mmCIF file with all atom_site columns, C-alpha atoms in Angstrom:
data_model
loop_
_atom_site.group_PDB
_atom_site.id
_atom_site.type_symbol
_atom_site.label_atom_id
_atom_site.label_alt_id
_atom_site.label_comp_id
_atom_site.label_asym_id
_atom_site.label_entity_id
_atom_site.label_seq_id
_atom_site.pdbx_PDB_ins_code
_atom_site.Cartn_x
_atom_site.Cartn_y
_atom_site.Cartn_z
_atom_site.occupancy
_atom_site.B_iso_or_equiv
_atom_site.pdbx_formal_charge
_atom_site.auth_seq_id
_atom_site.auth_comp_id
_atom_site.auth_asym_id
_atom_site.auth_atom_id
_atom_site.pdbx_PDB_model_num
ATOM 1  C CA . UNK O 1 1  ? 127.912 88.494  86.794  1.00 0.00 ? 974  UNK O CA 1
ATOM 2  C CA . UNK O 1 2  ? 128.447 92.176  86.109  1.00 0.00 ? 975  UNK O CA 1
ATOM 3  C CA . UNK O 1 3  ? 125.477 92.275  83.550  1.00 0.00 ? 976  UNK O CA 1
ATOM 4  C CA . UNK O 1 4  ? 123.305 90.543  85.705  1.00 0.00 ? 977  UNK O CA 1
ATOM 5  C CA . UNK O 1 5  ? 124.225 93.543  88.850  1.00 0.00 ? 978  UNK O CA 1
ATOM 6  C CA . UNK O 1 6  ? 123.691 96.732  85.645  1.00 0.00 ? 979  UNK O CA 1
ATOM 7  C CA . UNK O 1 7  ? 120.296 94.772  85.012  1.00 0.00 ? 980  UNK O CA 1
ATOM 8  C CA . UNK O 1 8  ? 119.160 94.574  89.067  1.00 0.00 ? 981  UNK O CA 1
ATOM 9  C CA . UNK O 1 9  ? 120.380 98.472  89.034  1.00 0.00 ? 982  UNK O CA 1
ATOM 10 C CA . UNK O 1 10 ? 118.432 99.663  86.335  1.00 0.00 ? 983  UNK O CA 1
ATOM 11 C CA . UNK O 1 11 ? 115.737 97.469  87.258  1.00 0.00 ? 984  UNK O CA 1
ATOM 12 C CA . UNK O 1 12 ? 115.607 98.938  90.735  1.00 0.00 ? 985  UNK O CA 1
ATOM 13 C CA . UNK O 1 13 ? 116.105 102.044 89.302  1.00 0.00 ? 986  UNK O CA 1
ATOM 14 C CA . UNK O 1 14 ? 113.190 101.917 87.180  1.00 0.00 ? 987  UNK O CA 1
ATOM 15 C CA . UNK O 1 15 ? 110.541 101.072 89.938  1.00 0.00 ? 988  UNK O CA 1
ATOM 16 C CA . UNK O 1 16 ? 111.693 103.965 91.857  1.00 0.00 ? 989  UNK O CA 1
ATOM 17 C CA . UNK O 1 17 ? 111.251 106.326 89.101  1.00 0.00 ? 990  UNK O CA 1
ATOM 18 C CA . UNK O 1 18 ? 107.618 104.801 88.061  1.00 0.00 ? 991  UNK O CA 1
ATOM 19 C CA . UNK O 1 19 ? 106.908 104.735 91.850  1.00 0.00 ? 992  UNK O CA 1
ATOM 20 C CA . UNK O 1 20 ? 107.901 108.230 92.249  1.00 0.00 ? 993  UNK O CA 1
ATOM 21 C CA . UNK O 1 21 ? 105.515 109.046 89.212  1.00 0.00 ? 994  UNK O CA 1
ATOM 22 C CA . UNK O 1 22 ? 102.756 107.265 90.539  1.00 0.00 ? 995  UNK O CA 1
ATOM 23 C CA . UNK O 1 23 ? 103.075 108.833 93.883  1.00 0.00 ? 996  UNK O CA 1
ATOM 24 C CA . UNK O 1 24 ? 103.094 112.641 91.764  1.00 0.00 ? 997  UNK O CA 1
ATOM 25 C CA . UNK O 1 25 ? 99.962  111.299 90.456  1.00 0.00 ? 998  UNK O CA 1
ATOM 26 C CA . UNK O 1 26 ? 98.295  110.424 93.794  1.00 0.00 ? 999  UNK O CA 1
ATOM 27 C CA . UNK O 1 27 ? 99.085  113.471 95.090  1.00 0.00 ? 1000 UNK O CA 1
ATOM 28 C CA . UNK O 1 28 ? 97.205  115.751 92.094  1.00 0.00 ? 1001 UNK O CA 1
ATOM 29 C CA . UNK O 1 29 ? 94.359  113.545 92.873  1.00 0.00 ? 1002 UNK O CA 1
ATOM 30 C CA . UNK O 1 30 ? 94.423  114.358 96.330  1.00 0.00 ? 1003 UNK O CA 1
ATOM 31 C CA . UNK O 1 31 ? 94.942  117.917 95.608  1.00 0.00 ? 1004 UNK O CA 1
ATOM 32 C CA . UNK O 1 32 ? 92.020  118.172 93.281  1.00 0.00 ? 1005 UNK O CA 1
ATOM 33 C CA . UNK O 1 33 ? 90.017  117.014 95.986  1.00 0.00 ? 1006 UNK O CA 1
ATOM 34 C CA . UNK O 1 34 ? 91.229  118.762 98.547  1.00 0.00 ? 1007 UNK O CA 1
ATOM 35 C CA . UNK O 1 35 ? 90.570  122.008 96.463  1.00 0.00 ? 1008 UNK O CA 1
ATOM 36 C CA . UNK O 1 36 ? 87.761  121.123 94.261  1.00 0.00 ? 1009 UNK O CA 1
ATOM 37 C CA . UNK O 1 37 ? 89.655  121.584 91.036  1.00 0.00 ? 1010 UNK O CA 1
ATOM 38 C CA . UNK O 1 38 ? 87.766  119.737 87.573  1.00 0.00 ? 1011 UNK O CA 1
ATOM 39 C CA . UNK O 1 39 ? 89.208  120.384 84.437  1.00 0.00 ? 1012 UNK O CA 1
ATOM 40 C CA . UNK O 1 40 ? 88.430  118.472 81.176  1.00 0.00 ? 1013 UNK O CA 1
ATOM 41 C CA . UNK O 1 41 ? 91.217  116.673 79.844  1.00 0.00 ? 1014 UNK O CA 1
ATOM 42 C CA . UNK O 1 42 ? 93.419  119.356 77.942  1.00 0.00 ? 1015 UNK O CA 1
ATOM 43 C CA . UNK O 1 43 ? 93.474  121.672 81.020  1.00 0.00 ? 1016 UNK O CA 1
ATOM 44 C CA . UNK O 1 44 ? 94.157  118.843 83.662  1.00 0.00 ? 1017 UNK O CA 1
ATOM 45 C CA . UNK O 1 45 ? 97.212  117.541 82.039  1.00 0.00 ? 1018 UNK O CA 1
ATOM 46 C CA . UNK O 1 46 ? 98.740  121.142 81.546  1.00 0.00 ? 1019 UNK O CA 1
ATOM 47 C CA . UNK O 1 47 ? 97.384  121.882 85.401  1.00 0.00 ? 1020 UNK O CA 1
ATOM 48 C CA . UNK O 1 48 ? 99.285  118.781 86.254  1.00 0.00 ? 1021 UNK O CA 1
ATOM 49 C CA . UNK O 1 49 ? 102.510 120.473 84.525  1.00 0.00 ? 1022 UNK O CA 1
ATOM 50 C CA . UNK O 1 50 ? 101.800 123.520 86.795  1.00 0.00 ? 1023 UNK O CA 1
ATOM 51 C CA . UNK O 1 51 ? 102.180 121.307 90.034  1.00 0.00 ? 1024 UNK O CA 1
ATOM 52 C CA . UNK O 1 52 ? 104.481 119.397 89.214  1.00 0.00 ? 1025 UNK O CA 1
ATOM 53 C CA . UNK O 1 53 ? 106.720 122.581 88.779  1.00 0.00 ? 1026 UNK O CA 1
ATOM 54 C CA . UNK O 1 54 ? 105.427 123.655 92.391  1.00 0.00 ? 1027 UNK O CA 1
ATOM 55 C CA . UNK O 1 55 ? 106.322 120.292 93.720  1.00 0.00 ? 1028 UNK O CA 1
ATOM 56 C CA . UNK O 1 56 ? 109.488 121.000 92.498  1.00 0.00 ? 1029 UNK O CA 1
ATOM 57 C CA . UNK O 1 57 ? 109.973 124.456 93.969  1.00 0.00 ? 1030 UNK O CA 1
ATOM 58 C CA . UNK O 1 58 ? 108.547 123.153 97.470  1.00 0.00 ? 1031 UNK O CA 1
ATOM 59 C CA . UNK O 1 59 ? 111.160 120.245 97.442  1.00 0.00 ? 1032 UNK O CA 1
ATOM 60 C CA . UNK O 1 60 ? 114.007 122.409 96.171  1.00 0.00 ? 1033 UNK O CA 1
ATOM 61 C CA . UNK O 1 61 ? 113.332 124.913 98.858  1.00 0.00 ? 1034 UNK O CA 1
ATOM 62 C CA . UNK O 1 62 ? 112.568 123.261 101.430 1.00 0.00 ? 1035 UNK O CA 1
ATOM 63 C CA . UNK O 1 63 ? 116.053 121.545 101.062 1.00 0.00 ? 1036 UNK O CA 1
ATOM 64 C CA . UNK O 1 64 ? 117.701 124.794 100.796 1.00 0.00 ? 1037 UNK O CA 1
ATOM 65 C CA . UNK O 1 65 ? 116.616 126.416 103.852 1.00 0.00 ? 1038 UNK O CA 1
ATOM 66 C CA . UNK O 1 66 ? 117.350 122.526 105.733 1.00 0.00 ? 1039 UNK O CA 1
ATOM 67 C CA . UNK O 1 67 ? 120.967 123.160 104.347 1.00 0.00 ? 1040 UNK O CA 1
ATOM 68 C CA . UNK O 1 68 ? 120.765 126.505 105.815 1.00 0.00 ? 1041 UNK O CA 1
ATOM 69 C CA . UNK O 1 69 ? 119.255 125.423 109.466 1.00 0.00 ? 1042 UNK O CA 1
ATOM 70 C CA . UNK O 1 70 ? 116.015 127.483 108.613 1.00 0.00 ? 1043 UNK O CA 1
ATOM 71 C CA . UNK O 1 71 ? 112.900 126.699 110.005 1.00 0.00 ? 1044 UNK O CA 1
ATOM 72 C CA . UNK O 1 72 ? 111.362 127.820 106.849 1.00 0.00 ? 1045 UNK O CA 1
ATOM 73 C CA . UNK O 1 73 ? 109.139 125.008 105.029 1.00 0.00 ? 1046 UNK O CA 1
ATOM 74 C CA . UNK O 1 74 ? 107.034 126.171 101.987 1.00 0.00 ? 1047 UNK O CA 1
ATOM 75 C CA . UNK O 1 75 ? 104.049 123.367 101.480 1.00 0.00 ? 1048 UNK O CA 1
ATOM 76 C CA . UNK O 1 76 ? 101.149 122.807 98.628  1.00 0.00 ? 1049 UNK O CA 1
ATOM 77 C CA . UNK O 1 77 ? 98.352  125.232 98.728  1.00 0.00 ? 1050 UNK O CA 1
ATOM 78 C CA . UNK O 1 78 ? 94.936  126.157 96.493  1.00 0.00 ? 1051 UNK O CA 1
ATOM 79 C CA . UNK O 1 79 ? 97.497  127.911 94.173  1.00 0.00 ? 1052 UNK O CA 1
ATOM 80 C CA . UNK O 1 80 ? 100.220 124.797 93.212  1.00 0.00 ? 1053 UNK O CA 1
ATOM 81 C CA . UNK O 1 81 ? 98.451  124.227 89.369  1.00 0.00 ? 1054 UNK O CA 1
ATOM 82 C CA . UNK O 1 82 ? 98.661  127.743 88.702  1.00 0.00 ? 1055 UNK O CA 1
ATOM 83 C CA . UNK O 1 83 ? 100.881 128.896 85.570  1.00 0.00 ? 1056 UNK O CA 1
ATOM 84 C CA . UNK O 1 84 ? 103.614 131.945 85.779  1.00 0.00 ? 1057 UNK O CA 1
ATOM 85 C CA . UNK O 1 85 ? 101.637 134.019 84.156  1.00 0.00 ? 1058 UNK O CA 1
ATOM 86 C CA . UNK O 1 86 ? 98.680  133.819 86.537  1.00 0.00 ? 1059 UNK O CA 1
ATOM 87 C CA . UNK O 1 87 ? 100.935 133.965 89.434  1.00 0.00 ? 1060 UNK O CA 1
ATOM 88 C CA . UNK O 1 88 ? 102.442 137.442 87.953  1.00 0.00 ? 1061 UNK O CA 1
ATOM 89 C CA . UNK O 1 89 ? 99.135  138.354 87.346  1.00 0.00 ? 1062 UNK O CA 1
ATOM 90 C CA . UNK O 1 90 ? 98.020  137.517 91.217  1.00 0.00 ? 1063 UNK O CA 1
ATOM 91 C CA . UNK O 1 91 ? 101.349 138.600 92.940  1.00 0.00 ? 1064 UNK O CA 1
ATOM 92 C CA . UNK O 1 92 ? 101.544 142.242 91.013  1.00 0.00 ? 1065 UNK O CA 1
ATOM 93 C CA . UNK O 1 93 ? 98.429  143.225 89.568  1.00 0.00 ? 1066 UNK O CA 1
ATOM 94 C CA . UNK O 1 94 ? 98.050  143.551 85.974  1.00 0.00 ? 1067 UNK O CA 1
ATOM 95 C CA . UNK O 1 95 ? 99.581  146.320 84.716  1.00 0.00 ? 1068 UNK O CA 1
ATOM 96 C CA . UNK O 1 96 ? 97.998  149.089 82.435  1.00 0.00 ? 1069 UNK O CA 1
ATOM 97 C CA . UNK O 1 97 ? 100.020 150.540 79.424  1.00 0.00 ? 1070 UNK O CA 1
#
């Protein structure tokens, strides 16, 4: 009986984590739309990196500033597939040696 619950678990399990994937994946499409992003192949799946790292961030802030009774909320914008360095780049200017 006990194998047959640790099989129903990670079963269950399982579909949550390839539902949650598949729902990460929606979203990029809908954000591609939304913001007319193409990209060949290469650059989409290392785009797709770059938001899921924002989704991250937005989630893990979001729940701090709940924990903290904030009305704060950060959400996806044009920016979310951007990488670090671009962001630097945006956020402070390049800088000249």
């Amino acid at each position: 009986m006990s194998k047959l619950v640790l099989v129903v678990i990670l079963l269950i399990i399982g579909l949550i984590t390839f539902n949650h994937a598949l729902s990460i994946e929606a979203e990029w499409t809908n954000y591609k739309q939304k913001y007319n992003k193409n990209y060949g192949l290469k650059e989409d799946a290392e785009r797709f990196e770059y938001f899921k790292d924002s989704l991250r961030r937005i989630e893990e802030g979001n729940a701090k500033s709940i924990r903290e009774g904030s009305s704060f909320r950060m959400g996806v914008n044009h920016l979310a597939d951007i990488s670090p360095e671009e962001w630097r780049i945006m956020s402070h200017g390049v800088r000249m040696p």
